[in-house]
mmCIF file of N, CA and C in Angstrom:
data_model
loop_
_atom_site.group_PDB
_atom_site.id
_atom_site.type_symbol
_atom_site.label_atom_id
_atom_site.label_comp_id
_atom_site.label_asym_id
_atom_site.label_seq_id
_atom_site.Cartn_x
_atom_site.Cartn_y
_atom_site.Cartn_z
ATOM 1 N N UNK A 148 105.566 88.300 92.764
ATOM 2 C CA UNK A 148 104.553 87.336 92.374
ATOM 3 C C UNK A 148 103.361 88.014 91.700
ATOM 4 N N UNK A 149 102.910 88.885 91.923
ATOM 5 C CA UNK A 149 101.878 89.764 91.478
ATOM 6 C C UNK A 149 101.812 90.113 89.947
ATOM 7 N N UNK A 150 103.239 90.614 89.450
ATOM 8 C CA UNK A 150 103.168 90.689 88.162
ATOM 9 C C UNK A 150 103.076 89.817 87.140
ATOM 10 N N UNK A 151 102.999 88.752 88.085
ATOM 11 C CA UNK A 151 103.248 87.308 87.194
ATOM 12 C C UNK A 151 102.169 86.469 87.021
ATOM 13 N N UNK A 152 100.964 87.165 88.706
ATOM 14 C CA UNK A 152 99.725 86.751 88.460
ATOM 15 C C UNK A 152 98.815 87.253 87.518
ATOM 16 N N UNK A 153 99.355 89.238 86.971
ATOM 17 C CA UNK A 153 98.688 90.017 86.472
ATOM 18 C C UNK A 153 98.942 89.381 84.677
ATOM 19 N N UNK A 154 100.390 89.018 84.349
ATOM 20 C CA UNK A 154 100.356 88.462 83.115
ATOM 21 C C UNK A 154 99.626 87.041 82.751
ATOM 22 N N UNK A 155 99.390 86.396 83.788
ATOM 23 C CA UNK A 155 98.725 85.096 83.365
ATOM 24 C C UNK A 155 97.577 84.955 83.804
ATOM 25 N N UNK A 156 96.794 85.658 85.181
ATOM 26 C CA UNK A 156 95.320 85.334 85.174
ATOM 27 C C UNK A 156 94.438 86.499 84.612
ATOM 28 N N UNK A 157 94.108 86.648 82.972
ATOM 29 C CA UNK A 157 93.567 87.438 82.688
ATOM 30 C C UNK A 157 92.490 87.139 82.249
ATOM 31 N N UNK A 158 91.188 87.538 81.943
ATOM 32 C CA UNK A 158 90.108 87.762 81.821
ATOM 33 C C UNK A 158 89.450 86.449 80.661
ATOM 34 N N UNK A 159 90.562 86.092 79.789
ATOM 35 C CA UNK A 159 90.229 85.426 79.007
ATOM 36 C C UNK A 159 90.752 83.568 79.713
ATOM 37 N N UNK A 160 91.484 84.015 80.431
ATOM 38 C CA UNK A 160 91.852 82.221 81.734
ATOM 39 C C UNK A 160 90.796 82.171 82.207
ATOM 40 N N UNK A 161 90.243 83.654 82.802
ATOM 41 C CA UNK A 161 89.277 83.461 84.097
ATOM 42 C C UNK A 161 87.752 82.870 83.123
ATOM 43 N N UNK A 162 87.594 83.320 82.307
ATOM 44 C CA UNK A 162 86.171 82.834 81.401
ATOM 45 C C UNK A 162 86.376 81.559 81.076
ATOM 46 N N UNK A 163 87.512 81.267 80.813
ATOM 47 C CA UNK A 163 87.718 79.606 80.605
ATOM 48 C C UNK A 163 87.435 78.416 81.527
ATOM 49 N N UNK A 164 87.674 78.972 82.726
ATOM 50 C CA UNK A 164 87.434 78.640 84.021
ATOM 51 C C UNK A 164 85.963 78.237 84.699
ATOM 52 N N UNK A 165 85.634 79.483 84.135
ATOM 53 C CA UNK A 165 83.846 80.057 84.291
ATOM 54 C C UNK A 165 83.098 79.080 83.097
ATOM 55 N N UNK A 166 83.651 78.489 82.304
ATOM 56 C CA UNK A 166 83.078 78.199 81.174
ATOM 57 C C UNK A 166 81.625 77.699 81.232
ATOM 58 N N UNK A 167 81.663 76.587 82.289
ATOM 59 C CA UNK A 167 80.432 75.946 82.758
ATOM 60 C C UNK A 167 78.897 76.835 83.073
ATOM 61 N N UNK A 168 79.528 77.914 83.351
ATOM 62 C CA UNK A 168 78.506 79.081 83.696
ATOM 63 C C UNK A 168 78.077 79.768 82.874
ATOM 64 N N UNK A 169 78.728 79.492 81.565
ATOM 65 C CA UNK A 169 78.493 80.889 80.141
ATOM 66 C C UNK A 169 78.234 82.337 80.594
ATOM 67 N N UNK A 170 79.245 82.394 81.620
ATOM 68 C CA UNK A 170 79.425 84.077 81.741
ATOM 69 C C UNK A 170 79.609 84.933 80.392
ATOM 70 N N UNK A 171 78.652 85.644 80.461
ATOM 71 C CA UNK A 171 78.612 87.023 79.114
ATOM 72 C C UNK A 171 79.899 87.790 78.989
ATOM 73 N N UNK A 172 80.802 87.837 80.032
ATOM 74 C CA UNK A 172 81.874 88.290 79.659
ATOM 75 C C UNK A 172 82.531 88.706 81.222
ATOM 76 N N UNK A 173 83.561 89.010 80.869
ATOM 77 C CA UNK A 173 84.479 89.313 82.118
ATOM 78 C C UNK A 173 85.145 90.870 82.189
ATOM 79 N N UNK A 174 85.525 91.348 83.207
ATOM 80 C CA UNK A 174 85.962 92.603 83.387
ATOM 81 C C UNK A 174 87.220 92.167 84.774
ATOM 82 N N UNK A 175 88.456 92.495 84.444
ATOM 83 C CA UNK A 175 89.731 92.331 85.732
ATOM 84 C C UNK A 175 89.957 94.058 85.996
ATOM 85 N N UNK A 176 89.819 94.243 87.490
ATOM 86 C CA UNK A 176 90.577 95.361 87.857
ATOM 87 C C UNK A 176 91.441 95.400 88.774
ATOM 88 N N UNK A 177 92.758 96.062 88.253
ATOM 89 C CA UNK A 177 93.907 95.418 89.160
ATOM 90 C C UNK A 177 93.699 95.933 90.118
ATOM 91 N N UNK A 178 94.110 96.019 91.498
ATOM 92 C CA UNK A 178 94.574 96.698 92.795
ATOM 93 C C UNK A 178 95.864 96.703 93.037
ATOM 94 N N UNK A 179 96.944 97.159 91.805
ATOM 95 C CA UNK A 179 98.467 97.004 92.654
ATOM 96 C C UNK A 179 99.031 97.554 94.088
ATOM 97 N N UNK A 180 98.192 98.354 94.678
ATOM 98 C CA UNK A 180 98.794 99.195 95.665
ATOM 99 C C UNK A 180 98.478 97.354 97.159
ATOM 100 N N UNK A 181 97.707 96.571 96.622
ATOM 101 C CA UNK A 181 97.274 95.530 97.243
ATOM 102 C C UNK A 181 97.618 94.533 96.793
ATOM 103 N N UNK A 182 97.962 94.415 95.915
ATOM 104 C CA UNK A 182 98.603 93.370 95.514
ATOM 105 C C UNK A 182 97.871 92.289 95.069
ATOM 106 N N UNK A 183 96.315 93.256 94.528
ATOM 107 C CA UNK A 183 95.099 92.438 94.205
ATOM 108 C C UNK A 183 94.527 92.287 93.106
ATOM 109 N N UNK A 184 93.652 91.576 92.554
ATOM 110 C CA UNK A 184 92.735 91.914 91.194
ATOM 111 C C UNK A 184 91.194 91.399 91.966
ATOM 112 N N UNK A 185 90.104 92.130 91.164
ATOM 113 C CA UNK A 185 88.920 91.770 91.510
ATOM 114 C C UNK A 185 88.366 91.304 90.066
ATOM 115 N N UNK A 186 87.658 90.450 90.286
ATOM 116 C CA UNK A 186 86.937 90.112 88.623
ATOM 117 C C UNK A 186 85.845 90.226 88.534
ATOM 118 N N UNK A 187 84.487 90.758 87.717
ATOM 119 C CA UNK A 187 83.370 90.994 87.863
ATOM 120 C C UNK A 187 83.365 90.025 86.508
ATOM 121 N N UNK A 188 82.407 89.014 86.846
ATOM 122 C CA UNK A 188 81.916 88.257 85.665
ATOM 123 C C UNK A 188 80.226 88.276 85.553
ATOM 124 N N UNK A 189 79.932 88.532 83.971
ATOM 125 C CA UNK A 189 78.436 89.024 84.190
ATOM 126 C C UNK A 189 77.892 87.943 83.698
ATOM 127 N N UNK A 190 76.525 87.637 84.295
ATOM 128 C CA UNK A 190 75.675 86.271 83.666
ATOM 129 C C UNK A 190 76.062 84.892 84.562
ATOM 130 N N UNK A 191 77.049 84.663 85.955
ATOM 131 C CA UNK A 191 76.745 83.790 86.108
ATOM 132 C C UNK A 191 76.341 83.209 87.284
ATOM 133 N N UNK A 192 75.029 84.469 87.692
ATOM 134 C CA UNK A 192 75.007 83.789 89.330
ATOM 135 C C UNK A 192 73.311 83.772 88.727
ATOM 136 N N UNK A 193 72.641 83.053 87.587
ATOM 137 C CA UNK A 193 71.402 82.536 87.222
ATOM 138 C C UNK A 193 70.380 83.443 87.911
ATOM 139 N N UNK A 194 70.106 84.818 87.088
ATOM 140 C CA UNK A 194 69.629 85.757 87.518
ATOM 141 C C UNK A 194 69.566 86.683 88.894
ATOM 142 N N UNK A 195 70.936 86.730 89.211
ATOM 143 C CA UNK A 195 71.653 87.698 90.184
ATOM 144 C C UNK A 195 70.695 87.386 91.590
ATOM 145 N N UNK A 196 71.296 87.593 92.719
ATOM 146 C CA UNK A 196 70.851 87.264 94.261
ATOM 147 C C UNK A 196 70.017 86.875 94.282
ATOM 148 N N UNK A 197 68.686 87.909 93.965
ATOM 149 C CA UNK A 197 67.608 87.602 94.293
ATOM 150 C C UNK A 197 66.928 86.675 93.765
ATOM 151 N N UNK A 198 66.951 86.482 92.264
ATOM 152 C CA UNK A 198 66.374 85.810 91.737
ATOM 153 C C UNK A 198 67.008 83.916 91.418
ATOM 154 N N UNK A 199 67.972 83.973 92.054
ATOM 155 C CA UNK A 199 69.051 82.948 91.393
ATOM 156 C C UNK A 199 68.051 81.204 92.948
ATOM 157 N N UNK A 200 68.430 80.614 92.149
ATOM 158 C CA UNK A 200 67.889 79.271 92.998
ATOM 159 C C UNK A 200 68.846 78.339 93.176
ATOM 160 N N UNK A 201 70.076 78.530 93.157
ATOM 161 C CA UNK A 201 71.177 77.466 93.565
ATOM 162 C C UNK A 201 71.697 78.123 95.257
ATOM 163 N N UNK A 202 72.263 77.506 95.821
ATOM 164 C CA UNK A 202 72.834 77.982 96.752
ATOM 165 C C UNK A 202 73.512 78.530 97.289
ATOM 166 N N UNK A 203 74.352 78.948 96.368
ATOM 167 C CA UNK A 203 75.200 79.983 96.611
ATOM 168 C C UNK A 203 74.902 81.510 95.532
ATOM 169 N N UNK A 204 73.870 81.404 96.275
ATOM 170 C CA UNK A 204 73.413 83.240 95.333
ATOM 171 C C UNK A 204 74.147 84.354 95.368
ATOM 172 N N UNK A 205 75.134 84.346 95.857
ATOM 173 C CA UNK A 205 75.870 85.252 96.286
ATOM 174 C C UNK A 205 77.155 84.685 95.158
ATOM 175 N N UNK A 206 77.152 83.950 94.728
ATOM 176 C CA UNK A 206 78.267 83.241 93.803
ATOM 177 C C UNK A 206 80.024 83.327 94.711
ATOM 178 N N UNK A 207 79.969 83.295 96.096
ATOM 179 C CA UNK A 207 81.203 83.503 96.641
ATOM 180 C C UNK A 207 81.853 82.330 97.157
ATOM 181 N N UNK A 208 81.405 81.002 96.797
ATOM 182 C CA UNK A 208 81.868 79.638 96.616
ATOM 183 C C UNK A 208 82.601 79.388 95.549
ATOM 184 N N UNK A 209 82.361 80.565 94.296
ATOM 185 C CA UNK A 209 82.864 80.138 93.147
ATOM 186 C C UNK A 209 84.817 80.518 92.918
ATOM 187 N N UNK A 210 84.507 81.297 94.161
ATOM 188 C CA UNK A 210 86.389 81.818 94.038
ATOM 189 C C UNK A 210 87.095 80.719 94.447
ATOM 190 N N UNK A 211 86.704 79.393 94.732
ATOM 191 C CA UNK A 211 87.892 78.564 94.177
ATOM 192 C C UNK A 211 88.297 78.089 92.627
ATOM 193 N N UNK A 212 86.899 78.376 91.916
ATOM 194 C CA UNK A 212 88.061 78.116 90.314
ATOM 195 C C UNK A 212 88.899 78.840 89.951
ATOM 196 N N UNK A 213 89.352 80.486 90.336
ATOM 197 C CA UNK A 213 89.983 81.188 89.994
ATOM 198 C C UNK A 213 91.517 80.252 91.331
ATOM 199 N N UNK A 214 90.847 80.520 92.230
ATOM 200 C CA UNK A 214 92.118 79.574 93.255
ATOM 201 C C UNK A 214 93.063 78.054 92.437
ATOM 202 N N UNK A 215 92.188 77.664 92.081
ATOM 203 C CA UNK A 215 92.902 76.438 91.158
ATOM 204 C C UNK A 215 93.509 76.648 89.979
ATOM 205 N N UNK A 216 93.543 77.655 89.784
ATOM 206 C CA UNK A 216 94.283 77.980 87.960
ATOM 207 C C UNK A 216 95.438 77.661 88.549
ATOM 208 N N UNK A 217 96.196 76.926 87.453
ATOM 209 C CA UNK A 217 97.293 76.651 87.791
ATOM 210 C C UNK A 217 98.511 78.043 87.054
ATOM 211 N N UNK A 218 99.594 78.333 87.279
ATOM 212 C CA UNK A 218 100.337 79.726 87.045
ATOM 213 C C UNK A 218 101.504 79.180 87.015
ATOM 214 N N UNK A 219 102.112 79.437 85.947
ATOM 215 C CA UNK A 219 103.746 78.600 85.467
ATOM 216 C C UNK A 219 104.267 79.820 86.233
ATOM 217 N N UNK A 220 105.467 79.160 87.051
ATOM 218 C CA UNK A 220 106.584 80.073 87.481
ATOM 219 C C UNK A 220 107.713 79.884 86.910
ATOM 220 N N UNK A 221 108.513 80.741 86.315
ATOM 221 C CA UNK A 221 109.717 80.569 86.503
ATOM 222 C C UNK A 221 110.743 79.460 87.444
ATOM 223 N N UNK A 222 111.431 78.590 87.247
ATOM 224 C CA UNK A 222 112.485 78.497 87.889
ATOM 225 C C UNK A 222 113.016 78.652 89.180
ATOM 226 N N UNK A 223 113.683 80.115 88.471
ATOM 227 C CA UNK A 223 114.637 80.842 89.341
ATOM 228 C C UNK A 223 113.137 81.774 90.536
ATOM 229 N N UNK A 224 112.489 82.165 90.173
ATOM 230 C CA UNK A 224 111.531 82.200 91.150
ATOM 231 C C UNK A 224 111.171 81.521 92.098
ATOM 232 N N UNK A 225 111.269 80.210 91.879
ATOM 233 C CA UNK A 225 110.819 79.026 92.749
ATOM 234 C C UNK A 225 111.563 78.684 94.103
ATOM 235 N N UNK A 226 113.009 78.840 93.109
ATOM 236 C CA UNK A 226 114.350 78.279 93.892
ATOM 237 C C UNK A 226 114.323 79.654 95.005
ATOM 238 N N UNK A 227 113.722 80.713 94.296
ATOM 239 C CA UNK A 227 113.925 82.317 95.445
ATOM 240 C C UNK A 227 112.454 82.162 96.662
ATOM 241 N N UNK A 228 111.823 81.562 96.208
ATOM 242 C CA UNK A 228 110.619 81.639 97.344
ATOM 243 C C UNK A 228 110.869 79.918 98.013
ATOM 244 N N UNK A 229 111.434 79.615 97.281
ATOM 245 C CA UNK A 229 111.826 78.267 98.355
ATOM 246 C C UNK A 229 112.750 78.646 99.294
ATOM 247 N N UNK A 230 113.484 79.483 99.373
ATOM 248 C CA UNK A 230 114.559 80.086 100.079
ATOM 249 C C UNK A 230 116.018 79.346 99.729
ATOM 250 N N UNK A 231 116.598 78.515 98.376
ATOM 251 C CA UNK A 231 117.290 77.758 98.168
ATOM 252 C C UNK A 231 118.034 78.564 97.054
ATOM 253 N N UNK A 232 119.460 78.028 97.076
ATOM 254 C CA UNK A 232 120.035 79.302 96.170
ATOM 255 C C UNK A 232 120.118 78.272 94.462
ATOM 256 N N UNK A 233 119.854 79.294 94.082
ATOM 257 C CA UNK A 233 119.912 78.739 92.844
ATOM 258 C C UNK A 233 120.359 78.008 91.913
#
């Protein structure tokens, strides 16, 4: 699943996502040994912690738009994590 998240949630999905925020730009760094990516997006927590006046200054409410991207699977992937033979 990982390689499939690494070909489709890339930097240019994730800004699309972000759009509302006019993030200045995006940076993805994978973690394969984790089976992770981290995304640093700059410009959209309305002048960073300290200065920001919405409520979530910390911008860590916002990792559900990356949660909602939707990610085409394959098929035969589906039928293999459904546990159903193909």
């Amino acid at each position: 699943m990982y390689p499939l998240l690494v070909e489709q949630l890339t930097p240019e999905v994730v800004l699309a996502q972000f759009a509302h925020r006019r993030p200045a730009g995006a940076q993805r760094y994978l973690l394969p040994k984790l089976g992770a990516m981290n995304f640093v997006l700059d410009a959209v927590l309305d002048g960073g912690v300290n200065g920001a006046l919405n409520l979530d200054a910390h911008g860590k409410a916002l990792s559900y738009l990356i949660l909602k991207t939707e990610i085409a699977v394959p098929s035969d992937l589906v039928c293999r994590l459904a546990g159903s033979p193909g």
